Amino acid sequence: MRILDKYILKEFIGPFLFGVCAFTSVFVGTGTLYRIANLINQYGASLWAAARVLILALPSIVVVTFPMSVLLGSLMAFGRLSGSSEIIVMRSGGQNFIRLAMPVFIAALIISLGTTAFNEYVVPKANNAYNTIINEEITKSVAPATQDHIILKNIKGSDISSLMYARQYNAESKELRDITIQEFENDVLMRVEKADRADWDGEKWVMHEGVIYDVSVGQEAARTMKFRNQTLPISQKPNKINAAQQSPDELTIRELQEQIRLLEENDVNTNKMKVEMYNRFSMPLASLVCAFVGAPLGLQKQRGSSSIGFGISVVVIFIYYTIMTLGNALGNGGKIPAGIAAFLPDIICGIAGIYLVYKKSK
């Protein structure tokens, strides 16, 4: 890495880290702390539970602040270099703007890739633990008598061994209705079981009046077998079914894909889950997009331009998240495809960023 690259990267890292801390503090102060205070006042949550809720809320917040911080970092870095006329010296030495901005673009790409991994392996687990503490330890939520669209899974090692969907669950009669089960071996679908109902006999779930489809040789069922009674390959007891239900933000991308496929086979609308799945990629990509927008915007002609960097960041962030909110709403409602809905802000802001970079490089 050349000395000039290190110099520009150093100018970027400081404001970026400041942005992560500042924006995270804003989100925590305006939302998370308010909810924790309500949990303490309304349910008498202990300080230990409140502290854990605060810590577990941070991963999902930090992911959102990364694009904002990249935008602020690139704006402030090139704003300072422009304000002190260092950019003029660098460009008069034969350096193209794209070449000067390349360290920031590469850093933003690394941040995007790291955020994708963080969003996959850390955030879902943190969200699950967060909701578990609130629902089971603090609010002690009581499950409703009936629930629709129940999904249960068994995990063997790191693989899903079975995935079950029930259209309805009655907690009073301990009965599942309209059941579909997918069984996997080494992450390959082997059998599909369907049954009208299943009930709890005190030790296990028993399905009644169903069919088993053996799909181990291909997509088409090779063998079919009907049964009157069959043990349901799910280990959750009736009192654990409510706790086993997970919201989309508690699932990994792979788990989202499996649930979407299972729900679509039962004619259930999955638009929201699809938008959530694509957001796992579009949100990290926003860091790279913000670097393309922020770097050229930082090149202001007037001195002291770095002082308005934060203000420009707020405006760009507002535009980005307005487009994201609109796109997600349209995607959830099925007005536009889920993939387009999730990537709409990246597409629009990315085109604007590429245009700005091209314009500044001329």
Coordinates of C-alpha atoms in Angstrom, one line a residue:
M1 CA 0.0 0.0 0.0
R2 CA 1.4 3.4 -1.0
I3 CA 1.9 6.2 1.5
L4 CA -0.8 8.2 -0.1
D5 CA -3.3 5.4 0.2
K6 CA -2.5 5.0 3.9
Y7 CA -2.9 8.8 4.3
I8 CA -6.3 8.9 2.7
L9 CA -7.4 5.8 4.6
K10 CA -6.3 7.3 7.9
E11 CA -8.5 10.4 7.1
F12 CA -11.4 8.1 6.5
I13 CA -11.1 5.7 9.5
G14 CA -11.4 8.4 12.2
P15 CA -14.7 9.9 11.1
F16 CA -16.0 6.4 10.3
L17 CA -15.4 5.1 13.8
F18 CA -16.9 8.4 15.2
G19 CA -19.9 7.9 13.0
V20 CA -20.5 4.3 14.3
C21 CA -20.3 5.5 17.9
A22 CA -22.4 8.6 17.3
F23 CA -25.2 7.0 15.2
T24 CA -25.4 4.0 17.5
S25 CA -25.8 6.3 20.5
V26 CA -28.6 8.2 18.7
F27 CA -30.5 4.9 18.0
V28 CA -29.9 3.6 21.5
G29 CA -30.9 6.9 23.1
T30 CA -34.0 7.5 21.0
G31 CA -35.4 3.9 20.9
T32 CA -33.8 1.2 22.9
L33 CA -33.4 3.0 26.2
Y34 CA -37.0 4.2 26.1
R35 CA -38.2 0.6 25.6
I36 CA -36.0 -0.6 28.4
A37 CA -37.3 2.1 30.7
N38 CA -40.8 1.0 29.9
L39 CA -39.9 -2.7 30.6
I40 CA -38.6 -1.6 34.0
N41 CA -41.6 0.6 34.9
Q42 CA -44.3 -1.7 33.6
Y43 CA -43.0 -5.2 34.3
G44 CA -40.4 -4.6 37.0
A45 CA -37.5 -5.9 34.9
S46 CA -34.3 -6.3 36.8
L47 CA -31.2 -4.3 36.0
W48 CA -29.4 -7.5 34.9
A49 CA -32.2 -8.3 32.4
A50 CA -32.2 -4.7 31.2
A51 CA -28.5 -4.7 30.7
R52 CA -28.6 -7.9 28.7
V53 CA -31.5 -6.5 26.6
L54 CA -29.4 -3.4 25.9
I55 CA -26.3 -5.4 24.9
L56 CA -28.3 -7.8 22.6
A57 CA -30.0 -4.9 20.9
L58 CA -26.6 -3.4 19.8
P59 CA -25.8 -5.8 16.9
S60 CA -28.9 -5.0 14.8
I61 CA -28.4 -1.3 15.5
V62 CA -24.7 -1.3 14.5
V63 CA -25.5 -3.0 11.2
V64 CA -27.8 -0.1 10.3
T65 CA -25.2 2.5 11.3
F66 CA -22.3 1.2 9.1
P67 CA -23.6 2.7 5.8
M68 CA -24.2 6.0 7.6
S69 CA -20.7 6.0 9.1
V70 CA -19.1 5.1 5.7
L71 CA -21.0 8.1 4.2
L72 CA -19.8 10.4 7.0
G73 CA -16.3 9.1 6.9
S74 CA -15.9 9.6 3.1
L75 CA -17.5 13.0 3.2
M76 CA -15.3 14.2 6.1
A77 CA -12.1 12.7 4.7
F78 CA -12.4 14.3 1.2
G79 CA -13.9 17.4 2.7
R80 CA -10.9 18.0 4.8
L81 CA -8.5 17.2 2.0
S82 CA -10.4 19.5 -0.3
G83 CA -10.6 22.3 2.3
S84 CA -6.9 22.3 2.9
S85 CA -6.2 22.1 -0.9
E86 CA -4.4 18.8 -0.5
I87 CA -6.6 17.3 -3.2
I88 CA -5.5 20.0 -5.6
V89 CA -1.8 19.1 -5.0
M90 CA -2.5 15.4 -5.4
R91 CA -4.4 15.8 -8.6
S92 CA -1.8 18.2 -10.0
G93 CA 0.7 15.4 -9.4
G94 CA -1.2 13.3 -11.9
Q95 CA -3.5 11.4 -9.6
N96 CA -7.0 10.8 -10.9
F97 CA -9.9 11.2 -8.4
I98 CA -11.0 7.5 -8.8
R99 CA -7.4 6.4 -7.9
L100 CA -7.4 8.7 -4.9
A101 CA -10.8 7.4 -3.7
M102 CA -9.9 3.8 -4.3
P103 CA -8.7 3.1 -0.7
V104 CA -12.0 4.3 0.6
F105 CA -13.9 2.2 -1.9
I106 CA -11.9 -0.9 -1.0
A107 CA -12.4 -0.2 2.7
A108 CA -16.2 0.2 2.1
L109 CA -16.3 -3.1 0.2
I110 CA -14.6 -4.9 3.1
I111 CA -17.0 -3.3 5.5
S112 CA -19.9 -4.5 3.3
L113 CA -18.6 -8.1 3.2
G114 CA -18.0 -8.0 6.9
T115 CA -21.5 -6.7 7.6
T116 CA -23.0 -9.5 5.5
A117 CA -21.2 -12.1 7.6
F118 CA -22.1 -10.2 10.8
N119 CA -25.7 -10.0 9.7
E120 CA -25.8 -13.8 9.1
Y121 CA -24.0 -15.2 12.1
V122 CA -24.4 -12.7 14.9
V123 CA -27.5 -10.6 14.4
P124 CA -30.1 -13.4 14.2
K125 CA -28.8 -15.1 17.4
A126 CA -28.7 -11.7 19.2
N127 CA -32.3 -10.9 18.1
N128 CA -33.5 -14.4 19.2
A129 CA -31.9 -14.0 22.7
Y130 CA -33.2 -10.4 22.9
N131 CA -36.8 -11.5 22.2
T132 CA -36.5 -14.6 24.5
I133 CA -35.4 -12.4 27.5
I134 CA -38.3 -9.9 26.9
N135 CA -41.0 -12.6 26.3
E136 CA -40.0 -15.2 28.9
E137 CA -38.2 -13.4 31.6
I138 CA -39.7 -9.9 31.6
T139 CA -43.2 -9.7 30.1
K140 CA -43.8 -13.5 30.6
S141 CA -46.1 -13.4 27.5
V142 CA -48.9 -15.9 27.5
A143 CA -49.4 -17.7 24.2
P144 CA -52.8 -17.2 22.5
A145 CA -55.2 -20.1 22.5
T146 CA -54.9 -20.6 18.7
Q147 CA -52.0 -19.6 16.4
D148 CA -51.8 -19.7 12.6
H149 CA -48.8 -20.6 10.4
I150 CA -46.7 -22.6 12.9
I151 CA -43.2 -23.5 11.9
L152 CA -41.0 -25.9 13.9
K153 CA -37.6 -27.4 13.1
N154 CA -35.2 -30.0 14.4
I155 CA -31.5 -29.3 14.1
K156 CA -28.9 -32.0 13.8
G157 CA -25.4 -30.5 14.1
S158 CA -25.5 -27.5 11.9
D159 CA -28.1 -28.9 9.5
I160 CA -31.9 -28.9 9.6
S161 CA -33.1 -32.5 9.9
S162 CA -36.8 -31.7 9.7
L163 CA -39.0 -28.7 9.1
M164 CA -42.7 -28.7 9.9
Y165 CA -45.5 -26.3 8.9
A166 CA -49.0 -26.4 10.5
R167 CA -51.7 -24.0 9.3
Q168 CA -53.1 -23.8 12.8
Y169 CA -52.3 -24.8 16.4
N170 CA -54.8 -25.0 19.2
A171 CA -53.1 -24.7 22.6
E172 CA -56.1 -25.8 24.6
S173 CA -56.7 -29.1 22.7
K174 CA -53.0 -29.5 21.9
E175 CA -53.7 -30.1 18.3
L176 CA -52.0 -29.1 15.0
R177 CA -54.0 -28.8 11.8
D178 CA -53.1 -29.2 8.1
I179 CA -49.5 -30.3 8.5
T180 CA -46.6 -30.5 6.1
I181 CA -43.2 -31.9 7.1
Q182 CA -39.9 -31.9 5.1
E183 CA -37.2 -34.3 6.3
F184 CA -33.6 -33.8 5.2
E185 CA -30.4 -35.9 5.2
N186 CA -27.1 -34.1 4.7
D187 CA -29.1 -31.0 3.8
V188 CA -30.9 -32.9 1.0
L189 CA -34.7 -33.2 1.0
M190 CA -35.6 -36.9 1.4
R191 CA -39.3 -37.1 2.4
V192 CA -42.4 -35.0 2.5
E193 CA -45.2 -35.9 4.9
K194 CA -48.6 -34.4 4.9
A195 CA -51.4 -35.0 7.5
D196 CA -54.8 -33.5 8.3
R197 CA -54.0 -33.2 12.0
A198 CA -51.7 -34.2 14.9
D199 CA -52.2 -34.3 18.6
W200 CA -50.1 -34.7 21.7
D201 CA -50.5 -38.0 23.5
G202 CA -48.5 -37.0 26.6
E203 CA -45.1 -38.0 25.3
K204 CA -45.0 -37.3 21.5
W205 CA -46.9 -35.8 18.6
V206 CA -49.0 -38.3 16.6
M207 CA -50.2 -37.5 13.1
H208 CA -53.5 -38.9 11.7
E209 CA -54.7 -39.7 8.2
G210 CA -51.6 -38.7 6.2
V211 CA -49.4 -39.5 3.3
I212 CA -45.6 -39.9 3.0
Y213 CA -43.9 -38.9 -0.3
D214 CA -40.4 -40.4 -0.8
V215 CA -38.4 -37.8 -3.0
S216 CA -34.9 -39.2 -2.3
V217 CA -34.4 -40.1 -6.0
G218 CA -35.4 -36.7 -7.4
Q219 CA -38.0 -34.0 -7.4
E220 CA -40.8 -36.2 -8.3
A221 CA -42.2 -38.6 -5.7
A222 CA -40.8 -42.1 -6.3
R223 CA -42.9 -43.8 -3.6
T224 CA -46.1 -42.9 -1.8
M225 CA -47.4 -44.4 1.4
K226 CA -50.6 -43.6 3.3
F227 CA -50.8 -44.0 7.0
R228 CA -53.5 -43.7 9.7
N229 CA -51.1 -42.8 12.6
Q230 CA -47.5 -41.7 12.4
T231 CA -45.2 -40.1 15.0
L232 CA -44.4 -36.5 14.1
P233 CA -40.6 -36.0 13.8
I234 CA -40.7 -32.9 16.0
S235 CA -39.4 -32.8 19.6
Q236 CA -41.0 -29.6 20.9
K237 CA -43.6 -30.1 23.6
P238 CA -46.9 -28.1 23.5
N239 CA -45.7 -25.5 26.1
K240 CA -42.6 -24.8 24.0
I241 CA -44.3 -24.2 20.6
N242 CA -44.9 -20.5 21.2
A243 CA -41.2 -20.0 22.2
A244 CA -40.1 -21.9 19.2
Q245 CA -41.7 -19.5 16.8
Q246 CA -39.1 -17.1 15.3
S247 CA -39.6 -13.8 13.5
P248 CA -37.7 -13.3 10.2
D249 CA -35.1 -11.1 11.9
E250 CA -34.1 -14.1 14.1
L251 CA -33.5 -16.4 11.1
T252 CA -30.3 -16.9 9.0
I253 CA -30.5 -16.5 5.2
R254 CA -30.5 -20.3 4.9
E255 CA -33.4 -20.7 7.4
L256 CA -35.3 -17.9 5.6
Q257 CA -34.9 -19.8 2.3
E258 CA -36.2 -23.0 3.8
Q259 CA -39.2 -21.4 5.4
I260 CA -40.1 -19.5 2.3
R261 CA -40.0 -22.7 0.3
L262 CA -42.2 -24.5 2.8
L263 CA -44.7 -21.7 3.2
E264 CA -45.0 -21.2 -0.6
E265 CA -45.8 -24.9 -1.0
N266 CA -48.7 -24.3 1.3
D267 CA -49.9 -21.2 -0.5
V268 CA -48.9 -18.8 2.2
N269 CA -47.9 -15.2 1.3
T270 CA -44.1 -14.9 1.8
N271 CA -43.5 -11.4 0.5
K272 CA -42.3 -10.0 3.9
M273 CA -39.9 -12.9 4.4
K274 CA -38.5 -12.5 0.9
V275 CA -37.9 -8.7 1.4
E276 CA -36.2 -9.5 4.7
M277 CA -34.0 -12.1 3.1
Y278 CA -32.9 -9.7 0.3
N279 CA -32.4 -6.9 2.8
R280 CA -29.6 -9.1 4.4
F281 CA -27.6 -8.3 1.2
S282 CA -28.9 -4.9 0.3
M283 CA -28.2 -3.3 3.7
P284 CA -24.5 -4.3 3.7
L285 CA -24.1 -3.2 0.1
A286 CA -25.3 0.3 1.2
S287 CA -21.9 0.8 2.7
L288 CA -20.2 0.6 -0.7
V289 CA -23.0 2.7 -2.3
C290 CA -22.5 5.4 0.4
A291 CA -18.8 5.5 -0.3
F292 CA -19.5 6.2 -4.0
V293 CA -21.9 9.0 -3.0
G294 CA -19.8 10.5 -0.1
A295 CA -16.4 10.7 -1.7
P296 CA -17.3 13.0 -4.6
L297 CA -19.7 15.1 -2.4
G298 CA -16.8 15.8 -0.1
L299 CA -14.9 17.6 -2.8
Q300 CA -16.3 21.1 -2.1
K301 CA -14.6 24.1 -3.7
Q302 CA -14.9 26.3 -0.6
R303 CA -12.5 26.0 2.4
G304 CA -13.8 24.5 5.6
S305 CA -16.2 22.3 3.7
S306 CA -15.7 19.5 6.2
S307 CA -17.8 21.4 8.7
I308 CA -20.9 20.7 6.6
G309 CA -20.1 17.0 6.1
F310 CA -22.4 15.9 8.9
G311 CA -25.3 17.9 7.5
I312 CA -24.9 16.4 4.0
S313 CA -24.7 13.0 5.6
V314 CA -28.1 13.5 7.3
V315 CA -29.7 14.6 4.0
V316 CA -28.3 11.7 2.0
I317 CA -29.2 9.2 4.8
F318 CA -32.8 10.6 4.9
I319 CA -33.1 10.1 1.1
Y320 CA -31.7 6.6 1.3
Y321 CA -33.9 5.4 4.1
T322 CA -37.0 7.1 2.6
I323 CA -36.5 5.1 -0.6
M324 CA -35.8 1.9 1.5
T325 CA -39.0 2.4 3.5
L326 CA -41.0 2.9 0.4
G327 CA -39.4 0.0 -1.4
N328 CA -40.0 -2.4 1.5
A329 CA -43.6 -1.3 1.8
L330 CA -44.2 -2.0 -1.9
G331 CA -42.4 -5.3 -1.7
N332 CA -44.3 -6.4 1.4
G333 CA -47.5 -5.6 -0.3
G334 CA -46.5 -7.5 -3.5
K335 CA -46.6 -4.4 -5.7
I336 CA -43.1 -4.9 -6.9
P337 CA -40.8 -8.0 -6.7
A338 CA -39.1 -8.5 -3.4
G339 CA -35.6 -8.4 -4.8
I340 CA -36.2 -5.0 -6.5
A341 CA -37.9 -3.7 -3.4
A342 CA -34.9 -4.5 -1.2
F343 CA -32.2 -3.2 -3.7
L344 CA -34.2 -0.1 -4.8
P345 CA -32.3 2.4 -2.6
D346 CA -28.9 0.8 -3.6
I347 CA -29.8 1.0 -7.3
I348 CA -31.0 4.6 -7.2
C349 CA -28.2 5.9 -4.9
G350 CA -25.6 3.7 -6.6
I351 CA -26.4 5.3 -10.0
A352 CA -26.2 8.7 -8.5
G353 CA -22.9 7.9 -6.8
I354 CA -21.4 6.5 -10.0
Y355 CA -22.4 9.6 -11.9
L356 CA -20.9 11.9 -9.2
V357 CA -17.6 9.9 -9.3
Y358 CA -17.5 10.1 -13.1
K359 CA -18.2 13.8 -13.0
K360 CA -15.4 14.5 -10.4
S361 CA -12.9 12.3 -12.3
K362 CA -13.2 14.4 -15.4

